[in-house]
């Protein structure tokens, strides 16, 4: 009798474990991904087209990005024209204009700032005493292929060095910085859940802002520019539209972009508002920056955050 009972007990727990494992796998398969897709490569090292292409209703490309693009996502481009995504078919999307507003700080001729030969140099800003920001990386594997020969290095991505340069540049301007090097691998749908613990801890320091530093997956042409004669990466600000307080974060993002447009036109290619929260619901001045793409070299990304640091310092000083 004891043997029979033990068999029933073992059978019960076996069935229970099977159900739990099945439910977990089903949840993983069905859960929407907020992570940029991995870059698929053939044995010859050729890259497949893994990024999204968003065009306006006239067929003009307005955005190329590795970020997932969904219906109702929005994008504010370099010239502050705001679009909303109407349709997504595979990696192709169509968006229409919501608002069209040329900011006075932008290039009034309508020519892309990327094509201008020279930008004015900013007057170095110095942050007020006690100014503090925190920096971290949700996708700690992200790297730059021309520099590291691979797009992903789990736990040791080039993105750490981008964070180091941003940290050093801000500190030279008088900003106190805590740069977390916590790893949040693997690069999957749960990466933001893991990094949420990191940013929650960082926010106990009461910073003026919290920045999650990434790199995008898009053609190099979408991110390369020249500022003051220096070849550099551009930057894109990413917002989570599932954040119930997104308007506050977006206001801060627009302030960063406006200052960048004034100091270094073309540095900020736009503001993307995608599905998800990107942990920005935790803090009103939490932002995500995409610094370049995997197809550019690390030194261009480093130059990009040096310019970005100057922009951030000016914003912090004005606050």
mmCIF file of C-alpha atoms in Angstrom:
data_model
loop_
_atom_site.group_PDB
_atom_site.id
_atom_site.type_symbol
_atom_site.label_atom_id
_atom_site.label_comp_id
_atom_site.label_asym_id
_atom_site.label_seq_id
_atom_site.Cartn_x
_atom_site.Cartn_y
_atom_site.Cartn_z
ATOM 1 C CA UNK A 1 0.000 0.000 0.000
ATOM 2 C CA UNK A 2 2.835 2.416 0.867
ATOM 3 C CA UNK A 3 4.430 1.646 -2.484
ATOM 4 C CA UNK A 4 1.200 2.478 -4.317
ATOM 5 C CA UNK A 5 0.815 5.729 -2.369
ATOM 6 C CA UNK A 6 4.358 6.741 -3.187
ATOM 7 C CA UNK A 7 3.723 6.061 -6.845
ATOM 8 C CA UNK A 8 0.626 8.268 -6.799
ATOM 9 C CA UNK A 9 2.573 11.018 -5.039
ATOM 10 C CA UNK A 10 5.389 10.844 -7.575
ATOM 11 C CA UNK A 11 2.841 10.848 -10.420
ATOM 12 C CA UNK A 12 1.092 13.883 -8.952
ATOM 13 C CA UNK A 13 4.291 15.912 -8.623
ATOM 14 C CA UNK A 14 5.482 14.846 -12.072
ATOM 15 C CA UNK A 15 2.257 16.117 -13.627
ATOM 16 C CA UNK A 16 2.430 19.336 -11.579
ATOM 17 C CA UNK A 17 6.021 20.050 -12.650
ATOM 18 C CA UNK A 18 5.152 19.332 -16.279
ATOM 19 C CA UNK A 19 2.253 21.816 -16.143
ATOM 20 C CA UNK A 20 4.429 24.504 -14.524
ATOM 21 C CA UNK A 21 7.222 24.099 -17.075
ATOM 22 C CA UNK A 22 4.702 24.169 -19.927
ATOM 23 C CA UNK A 23 3.092 27.346 -18.585
ATOM 24 C CA UNK A 24 6.486 29.034 -18.283
ATOM 25 C CA UNK A 25 7.463 28.148 -21.847
ATOM 26 C CA UNK A 26 4.074 29.333 -23.141
ATOM 27 C CA UNK A 27 4.488 32.646 -21.303
ATOM 28 C CA UNK A 28 7.951 33.198 -22.767
ATOM 29 C CA UNK A 29 6.740 32.467 -26.289
ATOM 30 C CA UNK A 30 3.686 34.718 -26.043
ATOM 31 C CA UNK A 31 5.244 37.631 -24.127
ATOM 32 C CA UNK A 32 5.929 40.729 -26.276
ATOM 33 C CA UNK A 33 9.606 41.581 -26.647
ATOM 34 C CA UNK A 34 10.885 45.048 -25.874
ATOM 35 C CA UNK A 35 14.458 44.140 -26.685
ATOM 36 C CA UNK A 36 16.176 44.925 -29.932
ATOM 37 C CA UNK A 37 16.484 41.771 -32.040
ATOM 38 C CA UNK A 38 19.807 40.014 -32.305
ATOM 39 C CA UNK A 39 21.729 40.559 -35.511
ATOM 40 C CA UNK A 40 21.574 37.347 -37.539
ATOM 41 C CA UNK A 41 24.744 36.494 -39.425
ATOM 42 C CA UNK A 42 25.642 33.863 -41.947
ATOM 43 C CA UNK A 43 28.821 31.774 -41.817
ATOM 44 C CA UNK A 44 30.412 34.361 -44.082
ATOM 45 C CA UNK A 45 29.659 37.065 -41.539
ATOM 46 C CA UNK A 46 27.089 38.863 -43.665
ATOM 47 C CA UNK A 47 24.403 40.752 -41.803
ATOM 48 C CA UNK A 48 20.714 40.268 -42.497
ATOM 49 C CA UNK A 49 18.234 43.131 -42.484
ATOM 50 C CA UNK A 50 17.040 42.936 -38.892
ATOM 51 C CA UNK A 51 15.982 46.551 -38.440
ATOM 52 C CA UNK A 52 12.631 48.254 -38.969
ATOM 53 C CA UNK A 53 12.093 50.791 -41.739
ATOM 54 C CA UNK A 54 9.395 53.393 -41.087
ATOM 55 C CA UNK A 55 8.188 55.472 -44.037
ATOM 56 C CA UNK A 56 5.711 58.311 -44.259
ATOM 57 C CA UNK A 57 2.567 58.115 -46.379
ATOM 58 C CA UNK A 58 4.546 59.355 -49.399
ATOM 59 C CA UNK A 59 7.048 56.529 -49.093
ATOM 60 C CA UNK A 60 9.901 58.613 -47.681
ATOM 61 C CA UNK A 61 11.969 56.848 -45.014
ATOM 62 C CA UNK A 62 11.754 58.689 -41.699
ATOM 63 C CA UNK A 63 13.260 56.129 -39.320
ATOM 64 C CA UNK A 64 15.447 53.035 -39.347
ATOM 65 C CA UNK A 65 15.883 51.284 -36.009
ATOM 66 C CA UNK A 66 16.381 47.910 -34.397
ATOM 67 C CA UNK A 67 13.781 48.763 -31.768
ATOM 68 C CA UNK A 68 10.468 46.913 -32.154
ATOM 69 C CA UNK A 69 7.988 49.141 -33.989
ATOM 70 C CA UNK A 70 4.264 48.723 -33.356
ATOM 71 C CA UNK A 71 1.045 50.466 -34.342
ATOM 72 C CA UNK A 72 0.527 53.697 -32.344
ATOM 73 C CA UNK A 73 4.245 54.141 -31.659
ATOM 74 C CA UNK A 74 5.325 57.730 -32.290
ATOM 75 C CA UNK A 75 8.465 59.433 -33.526
ATOM 76 C CA UNK A 76 9.633 63.041 -33.359
ATOM 77 C CA UNK A 77 12.248 63.506 -36.054
ATOM 78 C CA UNK A 78 15.278 65.770 -36.238
ATOM 79 C CA UNK A 79 13.147 68.739 -37.304
ATOM 80 C CA UNK A 80 10.489 68.131 -34.630
ATOM 81 C CA UNK A 81 7.942 66.685 -37.030
ATOM 82 C CA UNK A 82 5.914 64.171 -35.030
ATOM 83 C CA UNK A 83 4.620 60.954 -36.612
ATOM 84 C CA UNK A 84 2.368 58.116 -35.468
ATOM 85 C CA UNK A 85 2.716 54.577 -36.811
ATOM 86 C CA UNK A 86 -0.423 53.464 -38.660
ATOM 87 C CA UNK A 87 0.600 50.078 -40.026
ATOM 88 C CA UNK A 88 3.331 47.485 -39.504
ATOM 89 C CA UNK A 89 4.016 44.683 -41.973
ATOM 90 C CA UNK A 90 7.004 42.598 -40.948
ATOM 91 C CA UNK A 91 9.952 44.979 -40.674
ATOM 92 C CA UNK A 92 8.216 47.734 -42.653
ATOM 93 C CA UNK A 93 5.939 50.375 -41.179
ATOM 94 C CA UNK A 94 3.938 53.377 -42.367
ATOM 95 C CA UNK A 95 3.486 56.527 -40.284
ATOM 96 C CA UNK A 96 1.574 59.758 -40.731
ATOM 97 C CA UNK A 97 2.249 63.253 -39.431
ATOM 98 C CA UNK A 98 0.652 64.226 -36.127
ATOM 99 C CA UNK A 99 2.229 67.655 -35.748
ATOM 100 C CA UNK A 100 4.699 69.574 -37.833
ATOM 101 C CA UNK A 101 6.740 72.185 -36.038
ATOM 102 C CA UNK A 102 10.096 73.557 -37.089
ATOM 103 C CA UNK A 103 11.844 74.677 -33.905
ATOM 104 C CA UNK A 104 13.647 78.008 -34.202
ATOM 105 C CA UNK A 105 16.892 76.333 -33.154
ATOM 106 C CA UNK A 106 16.778 73.948 -36.104
ATOM 107 C CA UNK A 107 18.216 74.545 -39.555
ATOM 108 C CA UNK A 108 15.682 76.933 -41.126
ATOM 109 C CA UNK A 109 16.692 76.068 -44.678
ATOM 110 C CA UNK A 110 15.269 72.589 -44.291
ATOM 111 C CA UNK A 111 18.626 71.017 -45.181
ATOM 112 C CA UNK A 112 19.602 68.170 -42.885
ATOM 113 C CA UNK A 113 22.109 69.218 -40.248
ATOM 114 C CA UNK A 114 24.111 66.151 -41.192
ATOM 115 C CA UNK A 115 25.059 67.898 -44.440
ATOM 116 C CA UNK A 116 26.242 71.128 -42.884
ATOM 117 C CA UNK A 117 30.039 71.539 -42.933
ATOM 118 C CA UNK A 118 30.433 73.254 -39.580
ATOM 119 C CA UNK A 119 28.626 73.671 -36.271
ATOM 120 C CA UNK A 120 29.115 76.387 -33.707
ATOM 121 C CA UNK A 121 31.127 75.456 -30.672
ATOM 122 C CA UNK A 122 29.286 75.587 -27.366
ATOM 123 C CA UNK A 123 30.446 77.487 -24.339
ATOM 124 C CA UNK A 124 31.457 74.841 -21.783
ATOM 125 C CA UNK A 125 28.925 74.626 -18.983
ATOM 126 C CA UNK A 126 29.650 73.870 -15.360
ATOM 127 C CA UNK A 127 27.053 72.056 -13.283
ATOM 128 C CA UNK A 128 25.884 73.424 -9.965
ATOM 129 C CA UNK A 129 27.393 71.821 -6.853
ATOM 130 C CA UNK A 130 25.493 68.704 -5.817
ATOM 131 C CA UNK A 131 24.288 67.850 -9.319
ATOM 132 C CA UNK A 132 24.136 64.071 -9.621
ATOM 133 C CA UNK A 133 23.120 61.571 -12.307
ATOM 134 C CA UNK A 134 23.109 57.786 -12.504
ATOM 135 C CA UNK A 135 24.020 55.701 -15.557
ATOM 136 C CA UNK A 136 23.387 52.024 -16.252
ATOM 137 C CA UNK A 137 22.960 49.586 -19.136
ATOM 138 C CA UNK A 138 20.029 47.216 -19.577
ATOM 139 C CA UNK A 139 21.664 45.463 -22.540
ATOM 140 C CA UNK A 140 25.181 44.946 -21.257
ATOM 141 C CA UNK A 141 26.235 42.816 -24.225
ATOM 142 C CA UNK A 142 25.846 45.498 -26.895
ATOM 143 C CA UNK A 143 28.998 46.120 -28.935
ATOM 144 C CA UNK A 144 30.232 47.744 -32.141
ATOM 145 C CA UNK A 145 31.255 45.320 -34.894
ATOM 146 C CA UNK A 146 34.026 47.397 -36.562
ATOM 147 C CA UNK A 147 35.784 47.586 -33.187
ATOM 148 C CA UNK A 148 35.074 44.209 -31.583
ATOM 149 C CA UNK A 149 34.201 42.046 -34.619
ATOM 150 C CA UNK A 150 30.921 41.112 -32.967
ATOM 151 C CA UNK A 151 27.643 42.801 -32.077
ATOM 152 C CA UNK A 152 27.208 41.014 -28.759
ATOM 153 C CA UNK A 153 29.626 40.287 -25.917
ATOM 154 C CA UNK A 154 27.573 39.039 -22.950
ATOM 155 C CA UNK A 155 28.519 40.861 -19.770
ATOM 156 C CA UNK A 156 31.394 42.677 -21.470
ATOM 157 C CA UNK A 157 29.895 44.793 -24.251
ATOM 158 C CA UNK A 158 31.504 47.920 -25.691
ATOM 159 C CA UNK A 159 28.519 49.809 -24.317
ATOM 160 C CA UNK A 160 30.270 49.868 -20.933
ATOM 161 C CA UNK A 161 33.045 51.983 -22.459
ATOM 162 C CA UNK A 162 30.453 54.360 -23.892
ATOM 163 C CA UNK A 163 29.099 54.723 -20.362
ATOM 164 C CA UNK A 164 32.626 55.287 -19.045
ATOM 165 C CA UNK A 165 33.239 58.136 -21.492
ATOM 166 C CA UNK A 166 29.892 59.752 -20.677
ATOM 167 C CA UNK A 167 30.684 59.436 -16.972
ATOM 168 C CA UNK A 168 34.153 60.955 -17.352
ATOM 169 C CA UNK A 169 32.878 63.825 -19.506
ATOM 170 C CA UNK A 170 30.110 64.695 -17.052
ATOM 171 C CA UNK A 171 32.478 64.553 -14.095
ATOM 172 C CA UNK A 172 34.850 66.974 -15.823
ATOM 173 C CA UNK A 173 31.910 69.389 -15.980
ATOM 174 C CA UNK A 174 31.286 69.088 -12.261
ATOM 175 C CA UNK A 175 28.509 66.485 -12.356
ATOM 176 C CA UNK A 176 28.642 63.693 -9.800
ATOM 177 C CA UNK A 177 28.006 60.342 -11.498
ATOM 178 C CA UNK A 178 27.317 56.796 -10.378
ATOM 179 C CA UNK A 179 27.911 54.421 -13.293
ATOM 180 C CA UNK A 180 26.577 50.933 -12.638
ATOM 181 C CA UNK A 181 28.291 48.059 -14.436
ATOM 182 C CA UNK A 182 25.771 45.473 -13.275
ATOM 183 C CA UNK A 183 25.192 42.868 -15.990
ATOM 184 C CA UNK A 184 21.624 42.065 -17.038
ATOM 185 C CA UNK A 185 22.255 39.299 -19.554
ATOM 186 C CA UNK A 186 20.915 37.546 -21.447
ATOM 187 C CA UNK A 187 19.617 40.009 -24.032
ATOM 188 C CA UNK A 188 16.008 38.824 -23.830
ATOM 189 C CA UNK A 189 12.502 39.949 -22.895
ATOM 190 C CA UNK A 190 13.377 39.883 -19.201
ATOM 191 C CA UNK A 191 16.426 42.169 -19.409
ATOM 192 C CA UNK A 192 14.374 45.206 -18.351
ATOM 193 C CA UNK A 193 12.998 43.279 -15.380
ATOM 194 C CA UNK A 194 16.554 42.531 -14.283
ATOM 195 C CA UNK A 195 17.787 46.090 -14.829
ATOM 196 C CA UNK A 196 14.776 47.408 -12.896
ATOM 197 C CA UNK A 197 16.449 46.163 -9.718
ATOM 198 C CA UNK A 198 19.597 48.068 -10.637
ATOM 199 C CA UNK A 199 17.881 51.358 -11.404
ATOM 200 C CA UNK A 200 15.664 51.088 -8.315
ATOM 201 C CA UNK A 201 18.803 50.866 -6.192
ATOM 202 C CA UNK A 202 20.450 53.754 -8.050
ATOM 203 C CA UNK A 203 17.411 55.970 -7.527
ATOM 204 C CA UNK A 204 17.883 55.797 -3.761
ATOM 205 C CA UNK A 205 20.722 58.272 -4.389
ATOM 206 C CA UNK A 206 18.153 60.902 -5.411
ATOM 207 C CA UNK A 207 19.770 61.797 -8.762
ATOM 208 C CA UNK A 208 18.834 64.679 -11.027
ATOM 209 C CA UNK A 209 18.481 62.187 -13.892
ATOM 210 C CA UNK A 210 18.851 58.483 -14.716
ATOM 211 C CA UNK A 211 20.197 57.362 -18.094
ATOM 212 C CA UNK A 212 20.038 53.892 -19.648
ATOM 213 C CA UNK A 213 22.728 53.782 -22.361
ATOM 214 C CA UNK A 214 22.311 51.503 -25.398
ATOM 215 C CA UNK A 215 23.305 51.217 -29.025
ATOM 216 C CA UNK A 216 20.814 50.700 -31.848
ATOM 217 C CA UNK A 217 20.742 48.181 -34.718
ATOM 218 C CA UNK A 218 20.405 50.149 -37.948
ATOM 219 C CA UNK A 219 22.416 51.178 -41.013
ATOM 220 C CA UNK A 220 25.489 53.278 -40.230
ATOM 221 C CA UNK A 221 24.089 56.081 -42.397
ATOM 222 C CA UNK A 222 21.262 56.569 -39.900
ATOM 223 C CA UNK A 223 23.703 57.520 -37.156
ATOM 224 C CA UNK A 224 26.954 58.914 -38.590
ATOM 225 C CA UNK A 225 27.447 62.688 -38.791
ATOM 226 C CA UNK A 226 30.167 65.309 -38.335
ATOM 227 C CA UNK A 227 30.143 68.006 -35.668
ATOM 228 C CA UNK A 228 32.748 70.764 -35.581
ATOM 229 C CA UNK A 229 34.795 68.701 -38.011
ATOM 230 C CA UNK A 230 34.668 65.630 -35.770
ATOM 231 C CA UNK A 231 33.148 62.421 -37.119
ATOM 232 C CA UNK A 232 30.679 61.222 -34.537
ATOM 233 C CA UNK A 233 27.695 59.072 -33.780
ATOM 234 C CA UNK A 234 24.254 60.559 -33.497
ATOM 235 C CA UNK A 235 21.954 59.802 -30.573
ATOM 236 C CA UNK A 236 18.283 58.834 -30.378
ATOM 237 C CA UNK A 237 16.173 59.284 -27.259
ATOM 238 C CA UNK A 238 13.741 56.447 -26.529
ATOM 239 C CA UNK A 239 10.583 56.834 -24.458
ATOM 240 C CA UNK A 240 8.202 54.194 -23.115
ATOM 241 C CA UNK A 241 4.637 55.125 -24.003
ATOM 242 C CA UNK A 242 3.270 52.531 -21.556
ATOM 243 C CA UNK A 243 4.635 54.702 -18.756
ATOM 244 C CA UNK A 244 1.558 56.371 -17.179
ATOM 245 C CA UNK A 245 3.697 59.452 -16.497
ATOM 246 C CA UNK A 246 5.283 59.578 -19.950
ATOM 247 C CA UNK A 247 4.334 63.225 -20.492
ATOM 248 C CA UNK A 248 6.712 64.278 -17.729
ATOM 249 C CA UNK A 249 9.581 62.179 -19.062
ATOM 250 C CA UNK A 250 8.845 63.355 -22.608
ATOM 251 C CA UNK A 251 9.027 66.965 -21.484
ATOM 252 C CA UNK A 252 12.530 66.281 -20.155
ATOM 253 C CA UNK A 253 13.498 64.480 -23.369
ATOM 254 C CA UNK A 254 12.325 67.452 -25.431
ATOM 255 C CA UNK A 255 14.404 69.736 -23.235
ATOM 256 C CA UNK A 256 17.488 67.609 -23.939
ATOM 257 C CA UNK A 257 16.749 67.612 -27.671
ATOM 258 C CA UNK A 258 16.133 71.370 -27.779
ATOM 259 C CA UNK A 259 19.487 72.018 -26.111
ATOM 260 C CA UNK A 260 21.204 69.609 -28.496
ATOM 261 C CA UNK A 261 19.538 71.315 -31.468
ATOM 262 C CA UNK A 262 20.890 74.622 -30.193
ATOM 263 C CA UNK A 263 24.442 73.470 -29.448
ATOM 264 C CA UNK A 264 25.003 70.663 -31.961
ATOM 265 C CA UNK A 265 22.266 70.472 -34.617
ATOM 266 C CA UNK A 266 21.852 66.916 -35.861
ATOM 267 C CA UNK A 267 23.369 65.242 -32.793
ATOM 268 C CA UNK A 268 19.949 64.009 -31.659
ATOM 269 C CA UNK A 269 18.265 62.300 -34.601
ATOM 270 C CA UNK A 270 14.897 62.144 -32.841
ATOM 271 C CA UNK A 271 12.718 60.854 -30.024
ATOM 272 C CA UNK A 272 11.092 57.442 -30.408
ATOM 273 C CA UNK A 273 8.062 56.554 -28.271
ATOM 274 C CA UNK A 274 7.576 52.793 -28.247
ATOM 275 C CA UNK A 275 5.420 50.272 -26.441
ATOM 276 C CA UNK A 276 6.697 49.436 -22.975
ATOM 277 C CA UNK A 277 7.933 51.536 -20.081
ATOM 278 C CA UNK A 278 11.719 50.993 -20.259
ATOM 279 C CA UNK A 279 11.615 51.451 -16.459
ATOM 280 C CA UNK A 280 10.938 55.167 -16.970
ATOM 281 C CA UNK A 281 7.839 54.893 -14.792
ATOM 282 C CA UNK A 282 10.246 54.862 -11.846
ATOM 283 C CA UNK A 283 11.533 58.425 -12.294
ATOM 284 C CA UNK A 284 10.394 61.613 -14.078
ATOM 285 C CA UNK A 285 13.846 62.310 -15.548
ATOM 286 C CA UNK A 286 14.695 58.761 -16.614
ATOM 287 C CA UNK A 287 15.695 58.496 -20.282
ATOM 288 C CA UNK A 288 17.084 55.874 -22.642
ATOM 289 C CA UNK A 289 19.744 56.892 -25.175
ATOM 290 C CA UNK A 290 20.639 54.887 -28.274
ATOM 291 C CA UNK A 291 24.228 55.833 -29.132
ATOM 292 C CA UNK A 292 25.005 54.776 -32.672
ATOM 293 C CA UNK A 293 24.486 51.344 -34.138
ATOM 294 C CA UNK A 294 26.444 48.090 -34.232
ATOM 295 C CA UNK A 295 27.738 48.954 -37.715
ATOM 296 C CA UNK A 296 29.802 51.959 -36.560
ATOM 297 C CA UNK A 297 33.047 51.958 -34.583
ATOM 298 C CA UNK A 298 33.282 52.486 -30.839
ATOM 299 C CA UNK A 299 35.284 55.710 -31.187
ATOM 300 C CA UNK A 300 32.363 57.360 -33.014
ATOM 301 C CA UNK A 301 30.036 56.403 -30.162
ATOM 302 C CA UNK A 302 32.542 57.812 -27.673
ATOM 303 C CA UNK A 303 32.589 61.112 -29.567
ATOM 304 C CA UNK A 304 28.803 61.113 -29.568
ATOM 305 C CA UNK A 305 28.501 60.903 -25.789
ATOM 306 C CA UNK A 306 31.144 63.591 -25.334
ATOM 307 C CA UNK A 307 28.862 65.969 -27.218
ATOM 308 C CA UNK A 308 25.836 64.559 -25.385
ATOM 309 C CA UNK A 309 27.575 65.194 -22.066
ATOM 310 C CA UNK A 310 27.914 68.869 -22.934
ATOM 311 C CA UNK A 311 24.216 69.011 -23.788
ATOM 312 C CA UNK A 312 23.206 67.281 -20.548
ATOM 313 C CA UNK A 313 25.440 69.569 -18.495
ATOM 314 C CA UNK A 314 23.839 72.666 -20.026
ATOM 315 C CA UNK A 315 20.379 71.298 -19.219
ATOM 316 C CA UNK A 316 21.363 70.441 -15.655
ATOM 317 C CA UNK A 317 22.973 73.856 -15.186
ATOM 318 C CA UNK A 318 19.835 75.614 -16.417
ATOM 319 C CA UNK A 319 17.724 73.618 -13.970
#
